[in-house]
Structures are given as structure tokens and as C-alpha cells.
Amino acid sequence: MKAARWSAGHPWRAVAGWVLFVVVCLGAGISVGGVAATSADFRIGEAGQAEAMAEDGGLQARPLERVLISVKEGGDTASLDGAARDVSARMRALPEVEAVAAPVRSADGRSVRVDVTMRGPELEAKKHVEPLLAQTAAVQKAHPELVVDESGSPSISKDVQGQRDDDLARTEMLALPITLIVLLLVFRSVVMAALPLLLAVSSIVAAIGLSMVASHVFPDAGVGTNVILLVGMAVGVDYTLFYLKREREERARSGGRLSSAAVVGLAAATAGRTVVMSGLAVAVSSATLYLADDVIFGSLATGAITVSLVAVVSSLTVLPALLAVLGERAERRAARRGVRAAEPARRTGRITGAVLRATGRRPALTLAVATALMLALAAPLLGLKLTDVGRETYSRDLPAVAAFHRVNDVFPELSSVHRIVVRADPARKGEVGDGLAALAQRAGTDPLFTGRPRVLTSADHRVSVLELSVPHYPSTEQAQESLRRLRQDAVPATVGALSGVEVAVTGDVARYADYPEHQKDRMPLIIGALLLATFALTVRAFGSPVLGLLGVLLNLLSAGAALGLLTLVFQGTWAEGLLGFTSMGSIGSRVPLFLFVILFGLSMDYQMFVISRIQEAVRGGMPARQAVLDGIGRSASVVTSASLVMVTVFASFVGLHLIEMKQMGFSLAAAVLLDAFVIRLVILPAAMLLLGGRAWRPGRRKAAIPASTGQSMQNVG
């Protein structure tokens, strides 16, 4: 690795260059700004098609806030109308408000609802909803005898984003010190423990800036920074640990005969290549998310790719430079004390040694038992149910969410709304009107629908929208059944029977149903590309199709077991109290795909590091069996340390309020633990012991990896 060797030889230039790089990346991002995804970017399936048609006629969904005014227990209704007039007058005076509807009284007469339509795009409304909330609070203060609440997509989005930001801030405050403690236990040095964190954080800062630039091509759905933090801490610490491990080994073996820069150069020849291949693996794996044809996964992919590549750059530039500087200082201190600068590290820990000895004695039995365990953990995956995450799953501690449930309790017809969108030649407006009327009449006889149907027509009469209410949340079986009846029976039998007319159904229920279906349709393509990429990268790194196939199988096994555990824990209710969540009875539709892709990328870190150690031993003339035990024994401490750091980062997300973030954090933490302690420490060595020399066929030599440390020292000398 020429860049790493140059950095080790010119440390202060490399450090200055890295600082400049981080500043330029962040500055570029701030100067050009980020591009947020628009409503059009989120459109999926038939629901998305219907929303595009509605927008074509100017009938798209508008940002709507609802103010609920209710009488307190034991109070009278005399002041309800006055409070409603007060709300209406205050809201009409706001520049953020486009229209205020007439007050609507509840069936029991003890509540009144005022609907307020905001100006601008639906996704932008959360930034401008604060003045409306302030006026609602003023009405509450003026009418203490009443309960005045406000809810809607803008206020809910604002509260959820605020809660997410607070959660992430607390998570960072928790994860950083725990990570530092783990690293202190590994290195027994504050400076060396702080180094991985420093590089990870600086990589994250640079990646955030670059992702803002990238958002001009791949719009940010609001999740890019989250994945940069999640993946950045994991790979940043991983790559630094790989390097530090090799640098310490080479320093101990040199016995002080080589300069600090030469020692770092030796580490670069091996660990540097592993880091590059690992970073490429994460980037290529993450890139398969673009195949999802979904702006959220596109944001996740952009964030993961950016931060993993930046972490590689830091590991090949500023890290070797800092190691060379710190090494020189350690040598000077050792010279003054008259002691050796480094002591050879213990090769294999006691527990690791015991596991490897047991595996070495009975590899076939070990492989069978460990594989059976992983398959048993994966078994609940057979009952996996994927759904979107609805607003009803958000924490009721949020004022807007609590108000959302109160509004829907009083006005159940607002729980879900179907929007049947029709686009046709204006000359056929009569036919379209009759078809929609027949559809509305049919829905009126179905107990799953409620309320009064509403028809909207564009100014040019090309687009019409029929709105039908359902008194159930989108996630309920009743709401889903109402959608099936519309799409399969009612629409085809009425307006859908008209030739030359475009008809599509959207709304709360349709979006909830179509998104998971879209993910299921795209998943085979993405997983296929992921498996192919994993296989190709492993073959490229080690020249062995056998190892490529083995890597694919092991990654599938760990991902399957992690998803099985996720299904077992979150799809049921038994762990609700333990982990602080309310089960949806399903898994968020984005979680499995995200887990598969990110886990495959991170697992390649371990795969590259462990197998490269075995490969070095094989090329040094060691028998295949001994090379497996020696290579895994020497790499076990790094894999264990890196996995503990990653588990700390991922597990901290389990404390978040958002159920989907909880599921992602739990599944990634479980996957990393299983991958590090079962796959890499038990199943991989057992499989490679059984394969023996066949694992390296056809094999080819790579000059980039020295055959042995002794040979490397001669070359450097």
C-alpha cells in the first residue's frame, strides 16, 4: 500500500492532508446544501401511481392539521362553539394556513373538530407547523374548561423527528464512552483507545459532508445521517483495529531492528489490503440497495457507501501517519527506560484456544452442531410477516400522537381514508361521475366503510378523486380487507369497467399495503446481486471459488439466524416489557433487506481479515490444518474486540422509541455477535479444516501479500 507507506514516512503532511480533506468535505456539503426527497420520490406501486395522477390534476393530498376541542369530564358544552370560532379566526390569520374548514361536531356532541389545511408541499409542512401549535396552545389557555388538542401529519412528523434526534443524541452519549471502555480493555492505553474513535468520528464528519453533495443525485429521505453514524462507528473502529493489531505484531517481531515507519509499512502490506477489500465489500454490498427503487433505501445506500469509503481513506492515510508518530515516541520512551519498545502479544486467548482445540479434534461434529443451532435460530423466519410502520405505532408520549389517537377515538371515520383516483378525457366526465357514484353507493352498503363519500374534480375535468372513510387504522385486518374489496371487486365492477380510463387506489391503507409488497418484489433481485457480489469479491481477494461459496453460505446462515431472532422477539409480545416496545405483530418492511445488505458488508470485514491471516500462513509453508488454527487464533482477539464495539453501537439503538430503529439495532447486534462468535470462531474453522487444501483451489499467488514476516523484513531492509 504505497499511500500508507508514504503517510508513515511523512506523518505530519498526512495528518494535515486528512484534516484538510475532512474540512473540504464538510465545507462542500454545507456550501451546496442537501437535497431532501420530495413527495414524488416516495411513490411506490399502485398507490404511487394514483398519487401522481392526483397531482396531475392538482388534487394531491395537502398538509392537514386537526384541532380537537373537547369538554372535560363533568363539564358542559356551552363554550365549544366559541372556542371553535376562536381557533378558526386565529388559524385564518396565519400565513402558513391556506384554508380552515367549518367546525364539525362529534356524534355525542361533546367535541368539535376544526380542520386546517396548510400551504406548500406535504413533506415541508412539519417545518412550518409551529405557529399553528402556538395558536392552539393560546386557545387552550383562553379556555381552561376545555381540552384543546392538535394533530396531523405535520405535527406528528415534527414530534417524531424531535424524538428521534433526542434519542440519537442520547445513544451517541452512551455508545461513545462504552466503546472507549472496550478499547481501553483491549489496548490498555488511553491514546491507543482514543485513536479508533477519533478516526471514526472524523470519517463520519467527512461522510456527512460528502453525502450532502451526493444528495443532489440521490435525494436524502432523512435517514442518511443515521446510517452514516451507525455504519461509520462500526467500520471506522473495525479498520483501525485491524491495522493496530498488525502494527503491534510487526513491531514486536522486529525487536526494535526496524524504524517505526518501516514497521507501519509492513502492517500496510497486509492489513492495508484487507481494509481496502473490506471497504469495497461494504460499499458494493450497500450499492445493491439502489436496486430497491426506493428513495429510503437509496439514502441508506448513499450513506453506507460514503462512510465506508471515507473510513478506508482514513485507514490508509492518517492512521499510518499517527501510528508512525506514536511508535517513534514509544521507542524513545523505551530507550530512555532501557526496555524493549514492544512485547510480543499472546497469540491465542484461553477461551479461543479451548474452542479451537475442540473444533480441531472433531470438526465434522462441531460443524453439524453449530450449523443446527444457527438453523434453529433461523426457524422463526418461516413465520415472518412484513408490514409498513404506521403512525399508530409511534409513542403516545408525543403530544401530537396522543392527540391523533384522541381525534380518531372521537371521529373514527378519520382513522383511514381511501382515495380512488380516475383520469380520463374531459368529454367523459359524465361517465366517470356515474361510475364513482356507483362505487360510492356500493361502499355505502359495506360495513367496512363509514362516513360521507366526497368527490373532488380538477378544474379541467380530467382527474377525479373519490374519498371513502374506514373506521380502522391502516394496519388492521379490517382496513386491509376494505382495500382488497375495493381493488378486486368494487372498482373493477364500477368505474374500473370503463374503457380508456385510468383508475388507481391510494390513501393511508393502500400506501401501508403497497410498500411491503414492493419490497418483497425487489428482494430476490437485491439478494441475488448481493450474493453474486459477495462471491465475486471473495474470489477476487483469495483466488478461490470454494472460499467464495463458503463466504456466501456463512453470511446467509448468520443473516438468517439474526432475522429468526428478530422475528421471535419483535413479532410476539413476550419481550415487550424487556425491550420497551409495543409489538406490531410484524416486522418493519425495511428491516430485513437493510439487515441483509449491511450484515453482508460488515461480515466481509471479518471474512477478509480472518482468511487473509490463514492465507499468509499457507503461503509461508504451514500445513493447511495448522494454518487454519493459527490464523484464526491470531485474529480472534481483533474479531472479538471489533464485534464488541459494533454490538455496543448497534445495541444502543434498541433504546430508541421508533420501533423500526429498535428492530434494526437489535437485529444487527444479534447478527454481529453470532457472526463473530459462532460463524468465525466455530463454523468457519470447522469447515476449512474439513476442506483442507481444497479450500484454496485453484488458487493463485498475490505479490501484494508477503509470504511471511521474515521475508517482509528483508524486503523493507
Tab-separated table of C-alpha atoms in Angstrom, residues 239-567:
chain	number	residue	atom	x	y	z
A	239	TYR	CA	-10.465	-0.903	10.175
A	240	THR	CA	-8.400	0.827	12.845
A	241	LEU	CA	-8.319	-2.326	14.961
A	242	PHE	CA	-7.153	-4.416	12.003
A	243	TYR	CA	-4.306	-2.001	11.392
A	244	LEU	CA	-3.347	-1.629	15.053
A	245	LYS	CA	-3.225	-5.389	15.513
A	246	ARG	CA	-0.839	-5.878	12.595
A	247	GLU	CA	1.318	-2.886	13.568
A	248	ARG	CA	1.738	-4.242	17.097
A	249	GLU	CA	2.620	-7.695	15.816
A	250	GLU	CA	5.196	-6.380	13.359
A	251	ARG	CA	6.715	-4.086	15.989
A	252	ALA	CA	7.032	-6.972	18.453
A	253	ARG	CA	8.595	-9.259	15.841
A	254	SER	CA	11.094	-6.665	14.654
A	255	GLY	CA	12.536	-6.453	18.146
A	256	GLY	CA	13.439	-2.803	17.626
A	257	ARG	CA	15.510	-3.511	14.499
A	258	LEU	CA	13.197	-1.505	12.226
A	259	SER	CA	12.121	2.119	12.325
A	260	SER	CA	8.568	2.989	13.243
A	261	ALA	CA	7.816	3.983	9.643
A	262	ALA	CA	9.140	0.633	8.368
A	263	VAL	CA	7.015	-1.271	10.867
A	264	VAL	CA	3.907	0.618	9.784
A	265	GLY	CA	4.855	-0.102	6.174
A	266	LEU	CA	4.879	-3.834	6.956
A	267	ALA	CA	1.432	-3.562	8.543
A	268	ALA	CA	0.216	-1.697	5.463
A	269	ALA	CA	1.328	-4.541	3.178
A	270	THR	CA	-1.140	-6.886	4.862
A	271	ALA	CA	-3.757	-5.068	6.951
A	272	GLY	CA	-3.941	-2.222	4.427
A	273	ARG	CA	-5.012	-4.544	1.643
A	274	THR	CA	-7.547	-6.200	3.944
A	275	VAL	CA	-9.006	-2.809	4.834
A	276	VAL	CA	-9.344	-1.833	1.175
A	277	MET	CA	-11.071	-5.090	0.263
A	278	SER	CA	-13.339	-4.841	3.328
A	279	GLY	CA	-14.294	-1.267	2.486
A	280	LEU	CA	-15.060	-2.218	-1.093
A	281	ALA	CA	-17.167	-5.106	0.185
A	282	VAL	CA	-19.275	-2.798	2.359
A	283	ALA	CA	-19.614	-0.274	-0.481
A	284	VAL	CA	-20.524	-2.852	-3.145
A	285	SER	CA	-22.941	-4.650	-0.818
A	286	SER	CA	-24.608	-1.368	0.105
A	287	ALA	CA	-24.890	-0.373	-3.561
A	288	THR	CA	-27.296	-3.266	-4.144
A	289	LEU	CA	-29.863	-1.248	-2.150
A	290	TYR	CA	-30.218	1.052	-5.146
A	291	LEU	CA	-31.948	-1.865	-6.863
A	292	ALA	CA	-34.846	-1.449	-4.407
A	293	ASP	CA	-36.033	1.512	-6.500
A	294	ASP	CA	-36.948	3.311	-3.285
A	295	VAL	CA	-35.696	6.684	-2.065
A	296	ILE	CA	-35.286	5.471	1.530
A	297	PHE	CA	-33.029	2.590	0.551
A	298	GLY	CA	-31.236	4.903	-1.854
A	299	SER	CA	-30.427	7.207	1.080
A	300	LEU	CA	-29.273	4.256	3.159
A	301	ALA	CA	-27.027	3.059	0.338
A	302	THR	CA	-25.506	6.504	-0.231
A	303	GLY	CA	-24.731	6.938	3.456
A	304	ALA	CA	-23.193	3.481	3.886
A	305	ILE	CA	-21.094	3.724	0.716
A	306	THR	CA	-19.814	7.198	1.539
A	307	VAL	CA	-18.775	6.484	5.124
A	308	SER	CA	-17.191	3.103	4.368
A	309	LEU	CA	-15.012	4.546	1.582
A	310	VAL	CA	-14.041	7.548	3.708
A	311	ALA	CA	-13.085	5.171	6.528
A	312	VAL	CA	-10.837	3.296	4.078
A	313	VAL	CA	-9.144	6.553	3.101
A	314	SER	CA	-8.529	7.415	6.758
A	315	SER	CA	-7.060	3.965	7.394
A	316	LEU	CA	-4.590	4.352	4.512
A	317	THR	CA	-3.507	7.919	5.207
A	318	VAL	CA	-3.884	9.498	8.620
A	319	LEU	CA	-3.887	6.207	10.579
A	320	PRO	CA	-0.445	5.031	9.371
A	321	ALA	CA	0.857	8.548	9.988
A	322	LEU	CA	-0.382	8.628	13.569
A	323	LEU	CA	0.869	5.101	14.232
A	324	ALA	CA	4.325	6.076	12.988
A	325	VAL	CA	4.382	9.154	15.248
A	326	LEU	CA	3.106	7.269	18.282
A	327	GLY	CA	5.542	4.427	17.569
A	328	GLU	CA	8.511	6.771	17.488
A	329	ARG	CA	7.501	8.294	20.798
A	330	ALA	CA	7.064	4.843	22.346
A	331	GLU	CA	10.526	3.836	21.109
A	332	ARG	CA	12.116	6.968	22.602
A	333	ARG	CA	10.427	6.372	25.948
A	334	ALA	CA	11.513	2.735	25.888
A	335	ALA	CA	15.094	3.729	25.033
A	336	ARG	CA	15.205	6.131	27.984
A	337	ARG	CA	13.949	3.401	30.310
A	338	GLY	CA	16.228	0.787	28.827
A	339	VAL	CA	13.388	-1.596	27.941
A	340	ARG	CA	12.089	-3.060	24.693
A	341	ALA	CA	9.539	-0.924	22.846
A	342	ALA	CA	7.070	-3.745	22.452
A	343	GLU	CA	6.428	-7.185	23.733
A	344	PRO	CA	5.055	-9.989	21.616
A	345	ALA	CA	1.333	-10.288	22.142
A	346	ARG	CA	-0.172	-13.543	23.301
A	347	ARG	CA	-1.240	-15.408	20.186
A	348	THR	CA	-4.444	-17.090	21.295
A	349	GLY	CA	-6.619	-16.488	24.324
A	350	ARG	CA	-7.565	-19.267	26.674
A	351	ILE	CA	-11.215	-19.486	25.630
A	352	THR	CA	-10.408	-19.173	21.943
A	353	GLY	CA	-7.719	-21.839	22.293
A	354	ALA	CA	-10.126	-24.227	24.014
A	355	VAL	CA	-12.782	-23.733	21.311
A	356	LEU	CA	-10.268	-24.224	18.510
A	357	ARG	CA	-8.840	-27.350	20.129
A	358	ALA	CA	-12.326	-28.845	20.417
A	359	THR	CA	-13.053	-27.895	16.810
A	360	GLY	CA	-9.732	-29.328	15.665
A	361	ARG	CA	-10.438	-32.695	17.311
A	362	ARG	CA	-13.946	-33.147	15.887
A	363	PRO	CA	-14.540	-30.667	13.036
A	364	ALA	CA	-17.421	-32.590	11.456
A	365	LEU	CA	-19.355	-32.873	14.732
A	366	THR	CA	-18.644	-29.245	15.616
A	367	LEU	CA	-19.812	-28.080	12.200
A	368	ALA	CA	-23.002	-30.128	12.414
A	369	VAL	CA	-23.936	-28.939	15.926
A	370	ALA	CA	-23.143	-25.265	15.285
A	371	THR	CA	-24.987	-25.262	11.956
A	372	ALA	CA	-28.004	-26.951	13.541
A	373	LEU	CA	-28.026	-24.250	16.241
A	374	MET	CA	-27.971	-21.463	13.665
A	375	LEU	CA	-30.733	-23.113	11.640
A	376	ALA	CA	-32.830	-23.472	14.800
A	377	LEU	CA	-32.408	-19.747	15.459
A	378	ALA	CA	-33.436	-19.049	11.868
A	379	ALA	CA	-36.589	-21.218	12.096
A	380	PRO	CA	-38.969	-18.409	13.244
A	381	LEU	CA	-38.161	-16.707	9.948
A	382	LEU	CA	-40.697	-19.053	8.341
A	383	GLY	CA	-43.445	-17.081	10.096
A	384	LEU	CA	-42.046	-13.653	9.229
A	385	LYS	CA	-44.708	-11.044	8.472
A	386	LEU	CA	-43.659	-7.755	6.872
A	387	THR	CA	-45.695	-4.562	7.150
A	388	ASP	CA	-45.102	-0.855	6.920
A	389	VAL	CA	-44.825	1.162	10.139
A	390	GLY	CA	-47.991	3.213	10.644
A	391	ARG	CA	-48.479	6.380	12.681
A	392	GLU	CA	-50.369	4.394	15.295
A	393	THR	CA	-47.101	2.668	16.275
A	394	TYR	CA	-45.438	5.920	17.402
A	395	SER	CA	-45.038	6.649	21.095
A	396	ARG	CA	-48.092	8.161	22.767
A	397	ASP	CA	-45.717	10.212	24.893
A	398	LEU	CA	-45.566	12.583	21.917
A	399	PRO	CA	-48.312	15.260	22.187
A	400	ALA	CA	-49.270	15.074	18.505
A	401	VAL	CA	-49.508	11.279	18.579
A	402	ALA	CA	-51.630	11.300	21.737
A	403	ALA	CA	-53.896	13.881	20.093
A	404	PHE	CA	-54.012	11.742	16.921
A	405	HIS	CA	-55.500	8.850	18.888
A	406	ARG	CA	-57.988	11.141	20.681
A	407	VAL	CA	-59.150	12.601	17.360
A	408	ASN	CA	-59.669	9.126	15.903
A	409	ASP	CA	-61.455	7.907	19.049
A	410	VAL	CA	-63.971	10.744	18.724
A	411	PHE	CA	-64.150	10.680	14.907
A	412	PRO	CA	-63.378	7.044	13.946
A	413	GLU	CA	-64.157	7.732	10.288
A	414	LEU	CA	-60.862	9.649	10.113
A	415	SER	CA	-58.752	6.597	11.020
A	416	SER	CA	-58.118	5.747	7.349
A	417	VAL	CA	-59.130	7.229	4.017
A	418	HIS	CA	-59.164	5.570	0.592
A	419	ARG	CA	-58.641	7.829	-2.435
A	420	ILE	CA	-59.830	6.359	-5.736
A	421	VAL	CA	-58.233	8.448	-8.495
A	422	VAL	CA	-59.604	8.479	-12.040
A	423	ARG	CA	-58.025	10.155	-15.070
A	424	ALA	CA	-59.947	10.372	-18.335
A	425	ASP	CA	-60.773	12.621	-21.269
A	426	PRO	CA	-62.821	15.632	-20.064
A	427	ALA	CA	-65.574	14.675	-22.505
A	428	ARG	CA	-66.228	11.569	-20.409
A	429	LYS	CA	-66.778	13.401	-17.133
A	430	GLY	CA	-70.402	12.211	-17.070
A	431	GLU	CA	-69.430	8.531	-17.344
A	432	VAL	CA	-66.719	8.967	-14.740
A	433	GLY	CA	-69.145	10.720	-12.387
A	434	ASP	CA	-71.692	7.929	-12.756
A	435	GLY	CA	-69.023	5.280	-12.150
A	436	LEU	CA	-67.796	6.999	-8.993
A	437	ALA	CA	-71.363	7.431	-7.780
A	438	ALA	CA	-71.985	3.703	-8.278
A	439	LEU	CA	-68.771	2.941	-6.403
A	440	ALA	CA	-69.782	5.235	-3.529
A	441	GLN	CA	-73.217	3.630	-3.371
A	442	ARG	CA	-71.664	0.166	-3.278
A	443	ALA	CA	-69.304	1.203	-0.477
A	444	GLY	CA	-72.265	2.644	1.429
A	445	THR	CA	-73.740	-0.843	1.775
A	446	ASP	CA	-70.456	-2.291	3.111
A	447	PRO	CA	-69.997	-2.115	6.910
A	448	LEU	CA	-66.224	-1.698	6.463
A	449	PHE	CA	-66.812	1.833	5.120
A	450	THR	CA	-68.287	4.754	7.007
A	451	GLY	CA	-68.917	8.472	6.761
A	452	ARG	CA	-69.993	10.534	3.787
A	453	PRO	CA	-68.115	9.957	0.483
A	454	ARG	CA	-66.508	13.032	-1.058
A	455	VAL	CA	-65.765	13.616	-4.752
A	456	LEU	CA	-63.153	16.116	-5.952
A	457	THR	CA	-62.725	17.089	-9.611
A	458	SER	CA	-59.902	19.003	-11.256
A	459	ALA	CA	-60.578	22.307	-12.967
A	460	ASP	CA	-60.122	20.763	-16.414
A	461	HIS	CA	-62.341	17.758	-15.506
A	462	ARG	CA	-59.592	15.269	-16.431
A	463	VAL	CA	-58.983	13.970	-12.929
A	464	SER	CA	-61.495	12.974	-10.255
A	465	VAL	CA	-60.939	11.651	-6.749
A	466	LEU	CA	-63.429	9.746	-4.594
A	467	GLU	CA	-62.620	9.668	-0.879
A	468	LEU	CA	-64.033	6.849	1.237
A	469	SER	CA	-63.532	6.602	5.006
A	470	VAL	CA	-62.728	3.465	7.010
A	471	PRO	CA	-63.099	3.482	10.827
A	472	HIS	CA	-59.954	1.386	11.341
A	473	TYR	CA	-56.224	2.095	11.338
A	474	PRO	CA	-54.373	1.051	8.141
A	475	SER	CA	-52.567	-1.787	9.939
A	476	THR	CA	-55.764	-3.572	10.955
A	477	GLU	CA	-57.170	-6.535	9.091
A	478	GLN	CA	-60.474	-4.674	8.588
A	479	ALA	CA	-58.732	-1.817	6.793
A	480	GLN	CA	-56.704	-4.194	4.636
A	481	GLU	CA	-59.827	-6.149	3.773
A	482	SER	CA	-61.565	-2.928	2.706
A	483	LEU	CA	-58.681	-2.267	0.308
A	484	ARG	CA	-58.917	-5.761	-1.151
A	485	ARG	CA	-62.648	-5.344	-1.718
A	486	LEU	CA	-62.083	-2.027	-3.454
A	487	ARG	CA	-59.289	-3.171	-5.747
A	488	GLN	CA	-60.569	-6.658	-6.526
A	489	ASP	CA	-64.345	-6.142	-6.640
A	490	ALA	CA	-65.848	-2.682	-6.258
A	491	VAL	CA	-63.550	-0.653	-8.542
A	492	PRO	CA	-63.444	-3.225	-11.420
A	493	ALA	CA	-67.238	-3.524	-11.267
A	494	THR	CA	-67.871	0.225	-11.477
A	495	VAL	CA	-65.541	2.974	-12.685
A	496	GLY	CA	-62.825	0.434	-13.487
A	497	ALA	CA	-65.078	-1.118	-16.128
A	498	LEU	CA	-64.890	1.997	-18.300
A	499	SER	CA	-62.568	1.539	-21.258
A	500	GLY	CA	-59.779	4.029	-21.844
A	501	VAL	CA	-59.951	5.317	-18.271
A	502	GLU	CA	-57.046	5.164	-15.785
A	503	VAL	CA	-58.048	4.157	-12.261
A	504	ALA	CA	-55.836	3.582	-9.204
A	505	VAL	CA	-56.388	3.436	-5.454
A	506	THR	CA	-54.218	5.246	-2.929
A	507	GLY	CA	-54.657	6.560	0.607
A	508	ASP	CA	-53.484	5.503	4.042
A	509	VAL	CA	-54.331	1.823	3.655
A	510	ALA	CA	-53.004	1.477	0.105
A	511	ARG	CA	-49.649	3.029	0.983
A	512	TYR	CA	-49.399	0.749	4.011
A	513	ALA	CA	-50.079	-2.327	1.840
A	514	ASP	CA	-48.139	-1.430	-1.305
A	515	TYR	CA	-44.801	-0.603	0.282
A	516	PRO	CA	-44.119	-4.089	1.753
A	517	GLU	CA	-45.284	-5.698	-1.464
A	518	HIS	CA	-42.865	-3.563	-3.438
A	519	GLN	CA	-40.029	-4.654	-1.127
A	520	LYS	CA	-40.980	-8.320	-1.484
A	521	ASP	CA	-40.944	-7.985	-5.269
A	522	ARG	CA	-37.490	-6.353	-5.298
A	523	MET	CA	-35.929	-8.549	-2.623
A	524	PRO	CA	-34.978	-11.527	-4.866
A	525	LEU	CA	-33.147	-9.190	-7.250
A	526	ILE	CA	-31.271	-7.444	-4.439
A	527	ILE	CA	-30.340	-10.620	-2.580
A	528	GLY	CA	-29.234	-12.242	-5.827
A	529	ALA	CA	-26.993	-9.269	-6.620
A	530	LEU	CA	-25.707	-9.306	-3.052
A	531	LEU	CA	-24.778	-12.991	-3.182
A	532	LEU	CA	-23.071	-12.542	-6.523
A	533	ALA	CA	-21.111	-9.515	-5.266
A	534	THR	CA	-20.030	-11.351	-2.102
A	535	PHE	CA	-18.890	-14.347	-4.114
A	536	ALA	CA	-17.016	-12.230	-6.669
A	537	LEU	CA	-15.236	-10.119	-4.037
A	538	THR	CA	-14.096	-13.168	-2.071
A	539	VAL	CA	-12.820	-14.891	-5.218
A	540	ARG	CA	-11.061	-11.689	-6.245
A	541	ALA	CA	-9.411	-11.403	-2.836
A	542	PHE	CA	-8.304	-15.020	-2.392
A	543	GLY	CA	-8.490	-16.615	-5.832
A	544	SER	CA	-10.697	-19.465	-4.615
A	545	PRO	CA	-14.279	-20.144	-5.760
A	546	VAL	CA	-14.566	-22.580	-2.841
A	547	LEU	CA	-13.936	-19.787	-0.361
A	548	GLY	CA	-16.315	-17.554	-2.315
A	549	LEU	CA	-19.114	-20.100	-1.984
A	550	LEU	CA	-18.270	-20.722	1.671
A	551	GLY	CA	-18.451	-16.980	2.394
A	552	VAL	CA	-21.885	-16.722	0.781
A	553	LEU	CA	-23.237	-19.683	2.758
A	554	LEU	CA	-21.864	-18.413	6.071
A	555	ASN	CA	-23.288	-14.937	5.531
A	556	LEU	CA	-26.678	-16.412	4.674
A	557	LEU	CA	-26.540	-18.508	7.828
A	558	SER	CA	-25.758	-15.578	10.134
A	559	ALA	CA	-28.325	-13.291	8.458
A	560	GLY	CA	-30.987	-15.999	8.648
A	561	ALA	CA	-30.319	-16.636	12.345
A	562	ALA	CA	-30.424	-12.909	13.126
A	563	LEU	CA	-33.719	-12.497	11.260
A	564	GLY	CA	-35.127	-15.515	13.051
A	565	LEU	CA	-34.245	-13.972	16.415
A	566	LEU	CA	-35.743	-10.664	15.296
A	567	THR	CA	-38.991	-12.401	14.347
